[in-house]
Amino acid sequence: MEEATIKVLLVDDHEMVRIGLAAVLGTEDGIEVVGEASSGQEGIRMALEYKPDVVLMDLVMDGMDGIETTRRLLQQHPDCKVIVLTSFIDDEKIYPVIEAGAFSYLLKTSRAGEIAQAIRSAVKGQSVLEPQVASKLMNRLRQPKQASLPHEELTEREMEVLRLIASGKSNQDVADELFIGVKTVKFHVTNILAKLGVEDRTQAAIYAYKQGLVE
């Protein structure tokens, strides 16, 4: 019996990366790139439309980053497998995206065959982790569990927004400084308030000062 074609969605804000991945994966038997999204928001919309088996997810994108995109996408499509494909192996990116539900973690220096094999492994329920990432995760598991603070749940972008609003910046000021849209700022502020468990920007600013997140 012939195996079903694996439907793959690419989410990356760099066009050349998407073009390269689509070209490479297009030569692989049993793998079909069904969509290419240039932002997290577009990725979530296209996942709803195309129902991919696997999503190749960039981490650092303008607007909604790959961590939040992964979290929201998997809330709507829990059976989908998200494979992170990034240039970063920083702790503040690895752990949050794994906790958000990412299934595998690869670097963009991976060979084409390795990416294709990770896709095939994902649909079989087998995770693939970059060796450095696997080592970091194992070391973290060996450490005693400590209670986390609310702000430790914030993404890197959300932390930037929190520091700016704590310094008295308006949504427009934040948008101008971070080169993002006002709607995106409002989206981040809503997430920040929810994660910190506060009701408004003032309480968020007070929290930031109490925790020493701003001077």
Coordinates of C-alpha atoms in Angstrom, one line a residue:
M1 CA 0.0 0.0 0.0
E2 CA 1.4 3.4 -1.0
E3 CA 2.1 5.8 1.8
A4 CA 0.1 9.1 1.9
T5 CA 2.0 12.2 0.8
I6 CA 3.2 14.3 3.7
K7 CA 1.8 17.8 3.5
V8 CA 4.3 20.4 4.7
L9 CA 3.8 24.1 5.5
L10 CA 6.7 26.5 5.5
V11 CA 6.6 29.5 8.0
D12 CA 9.6 31.9 7.6
D13 CA 9.7 35.6 7.0
H14 CA 12.7 35.3 4.6
E15 CA 11.6 34.7 1.1
M16 CA 14.8 33.2 -0.1
V17 CA 14.7 30.6 2.7
R18 CA 11.2 29.6 1.7
I19 CA 12.1 29.4 -1.9
G20 CA 15.2 27.2 -1.1
L21 CA 13.3 24.9 1.2
A22 CA 10.4 24.5 -1.3
A23 CA 12.8 23.7 -4.1
V24 CA 14.7 21.1 -2.1
L25 CA 11.7 19.4 -0.6
G26 CA 10.0 19.4 -4.0
T27 CA 12.5 16.8 -5.1
E28 CA 11.7 14.5 -2.2
D29 CA 9.4 11.6 -2.8
G30 CA 6.3 11.6 -0.6
I31 CA 6.7 15.2 0.5
E32 CA 4.6 18.1 -0.8
V33 CA 5.0 21.7 0.2
V34 CA 1.3 22.9 0.4
G35 CA 2.0 26.5 1.5
E36 CA 4.5 29.2 2.3
A37 CA 3.8 31.7 5.0
S38 CA 5.8 34.9 5.6
S39 CA 4.6 35.5 9.1
G40 CA 3.2 33.7 12.1
Q41 CA -0.3 35.1 11.6
E42 CA -0.3 33.9 8.0
G43 CA 1.1 30.6 9.1
I44 CA -1.9 30.0 11.4
R45 CA -4.3 31.0 8.7
M46 CA -2.7 28.7 6.1
A47 CA -2.6 25.8 8.6
L48 CA -6.4 26.2 8.9
E49 CA -6.7 26.2 5.2
Y50 CA -4.3 23.4 4.2
K51 CA -4.2 21.2 7.3
P52 CA -0.5 20.3 7.0
D53 CA 1.0 17.2 8.6
V54 CA 4.2 19.0 9.4
V55 CA 5.1 22.7 9.8
L56 CA 8.7 23.9 9.3
M57 CA 8.8 26.9 11.7
D58 CA 11.3 29.8 11.9
L59 CA 11.7 31.3 15.4
V60 CA 12.7 34.9 14.8
M61 CA 10.0 36.7 12.8
D62 CA 8.5 40.2 12.9
G63 CA 5.2 40.4 14.7
M64 CA 4.3 37.0 16.1
D65 CA 7.5 35.0 16.7
G66 CA 7.8 31.3 16.1
I67 CA 7.3 30.4 19.8
E68 CA 3.9 32.1 20.0
T69 CA 3.0 30.9 16.5
T70 CA 3.7 27.3 17.5
R71 CA 1.6 27.6 20.7
R72 CA -1.4 29.1 18.9
L73 CA -1.1 26.8 15.8
L74 CA -1.0 23.6 18.0
Q75 CA -4.0 24.8 20.0
Q76 CA -6.0 24.7 16.8
H77 CA -4.2 21.7 15.2
P78 CA -2.9 19.5 18.0
D79 CA -2.1 16.6 15.6
C80 CA 0.2 18.7 13.5
K81 CA 4.0 18.3 14.0
V82 CA 6.0 21.5 14.3
I83 CA 9.7 21.2 13.4
V84 CA 11.7 24.3 14.4
L85 CA 14.2 25.3 11.7
T86 CA 16.3 28.2 12.9
S87 CA 19.8 29.6 13.2
F88 CA 19.5 30.0 17.0
I89 CA 20.2 27.6 19.9
D90 CA 19.8 30.2 22.7
D91 CA 18.2 28.9 25.9
E92 CA 15.5 31.6 25.8
K93 CA 14.4 30.2 22.4
I94 CA 14.9 26.5 22.8
Y95 CA 13.0 25.9 26.1
P96 CA 9.9 28.1 25.4
V97 CA 9.3 26.6 21.9
I98 CA 9.7 23.1 23.2
E99 CA 7.2 23.9 26.0
A100 CA 4.9 25.4 23.3
G101 CA 4.8 22.0 21.7
A102 CA 7.5 21.9 19.0
F103 CA 8.2 18.3 18.1
S104 CA 11.7 18.6 16.6
Y105 CA 14.5 21.2 16.5
L106 CA 16.9 21.7 13.6
L107 CA 19.4 24.3 12.6
K108 CA 19.3 25.9 9.1
T109 CA 22.7 24.5 8.6
S110 CA 21.2 21.1 8.4
R111 CA 21.5 19.2 5.1
A112 CA 18.5 18.8 2.9
G113 CA 18.4 15.1 3.5
E114 CA 18.4 15.6 7.3
I115 CA 15.4 18.0 7.0
A116 CA 13.5 15.6 4.8
Q117 CA 14.3 12.7 7.2
A118 CA 13.1 14.8 10.2
I119 CA 9.8 15.4 8.3
R120 CA 9.3 11.7 7.7
S121 CA 10.3 10.9 11.3
A122 CA 7.8 13.4 12.6
V123 CA 4.8 11.8 11.0
K124 CA 5.9 8.5 12.6
G125 CA 6.1 10.1 16.0
Q126 CA 9.8 10.3 16.2
S127 CA 11.5 13.6 17.3
V128 CA 14.7 14.8 15.9
L129 CA 16.9 17.2 17.9
E130 CA 20.0 19.0 17.0
P131 CA 22.8 17.5 19.2
Q132 CA 23.5 20.7 20.9
V133 CA 19.8 21.2 21.7
A134 CA 19.4 17.7 23.0
S135 CA 22.4 18.2 25.3
K136 CA 20.9 21.5 26.6
L137 CA 17.6 19.8 27.3
M138 CA 19.3 16.9 29.1
N139 CA 21.3 19.2 31.3
R140 CA 18.1 21.1 32.2
L141 CA 16.3 18.0 33.1
R142 CA 19.1 17.1 35.5
Q143 CA 18.8 20.4 37.3
P144 CA 16.4 20.7 40.4
K145 CA 13.0 22.0 39.4
Q146 CA 12.5 25.7 40.5
A147 CA 9.2 27.6 40.6
S148 CA 9.1 30.0 37.6
L149 CA 8.1 33.6 37.8
P150 CA 5.3 34.9 35.6
H151 CA 7.6 37.0 33.4
E152 CA 9.7 34.0 32.6
E153 CA 6.8 32.9 30.4
L154 CA 7.2 36.0 28.2
T155 CA 8.8 35.6 24.8
E156 CA 11.8 37.8 24.0
R157 CA 9.6 40.2 22.0
E158 CA 7.1 40.4 24.7
M159 CA 9.8 41.3 27.2
E160 CA 10.9 44.1 24.9
V161 CA 7.4 45.4 24.7
L162 CA 7.0 45.2 28.5
R163 CA 10.2 47.2 29.1
L164 CA 9.0 49.9 26.7
I165 CA 5.5 50.2 28.1
A166 CA 7.0 50.2 31.6
S167 CA 9.1 53.2 30.6
G168 CA 6.0 55.1 29.6
K169 CA 5.9 54.4 25.9
S170 CA 2.6 54.5 24.0
N171 CA 1.6 51.7 21.6
Q172 CA 2.6 53.9 18.7
D173 CA 6.0 54.7 20.4
V174 CA 6.6 50.9 20.9
A175 CA 5.6 50.2 17.3
D176 CA 8.0 52.8 16.0
E177 CA 10.9 51.7 18.1
L178 CA 10.5 48.0 17.3
F179 CA 9.5 48.5 13.7
I180 CA 6.3 46.6 14.0
G181 CA 2.6 47.6 13.6
V182 CA 0.4 49.0 16.3
K183 CA -1.9 46.0 16.0
T184 CA 1.0 43.8 16.7
V185 CA 1.9 45.8 19.8
K186 CA -1.6 45.5 21.1
F187 CA -1.5 41.8 20.5
H188 CA 1.7 41.5 22.5
V189 CA 0.3 43.7 25.3
T190 CA -2.7 41.5 25.6
N191 CA -0.5 38.4 25.9
I192 CA 1.8 40.2 28.5
L193 CA -1.2 41.1 30.7
A194 CA -2.5 37.5 30.6
K195 CA 0.8 35.9 31.3
L196 CA 1.6 38.3 34.2
G197 CA -1.9 38.0 35.6
V198 CA -2.4 41.8 35.7
E199 CA -5.3 43.9 34.5
D200 CA -3.7 46.8 32.8
R201 CA -0.5 48.4 31.6
T202 CA 0.1 50.3 34.8
Q203 CA 0.1 47.0 36.8
A204 CA 2.4 45.5 34.2
A205 CA 4.8 48.4 34.6
I206 CA 4.7 48.1 38.4
Y207 CA 5.4 44.4 38.1
A208 CA 8.4 45.1 35.8
Y209 CA 9.9 47.5 38.2
K210 CA 9.4 45.3 41.2
Q211 CA 11.1 42.4 39.4
G212 CA 14.0 44.6 38.3
L213 CA 13.2 44.1 34.6
V214 CA 13.7 47.9 34.1
E215 CA 15.8 50.5 35.8

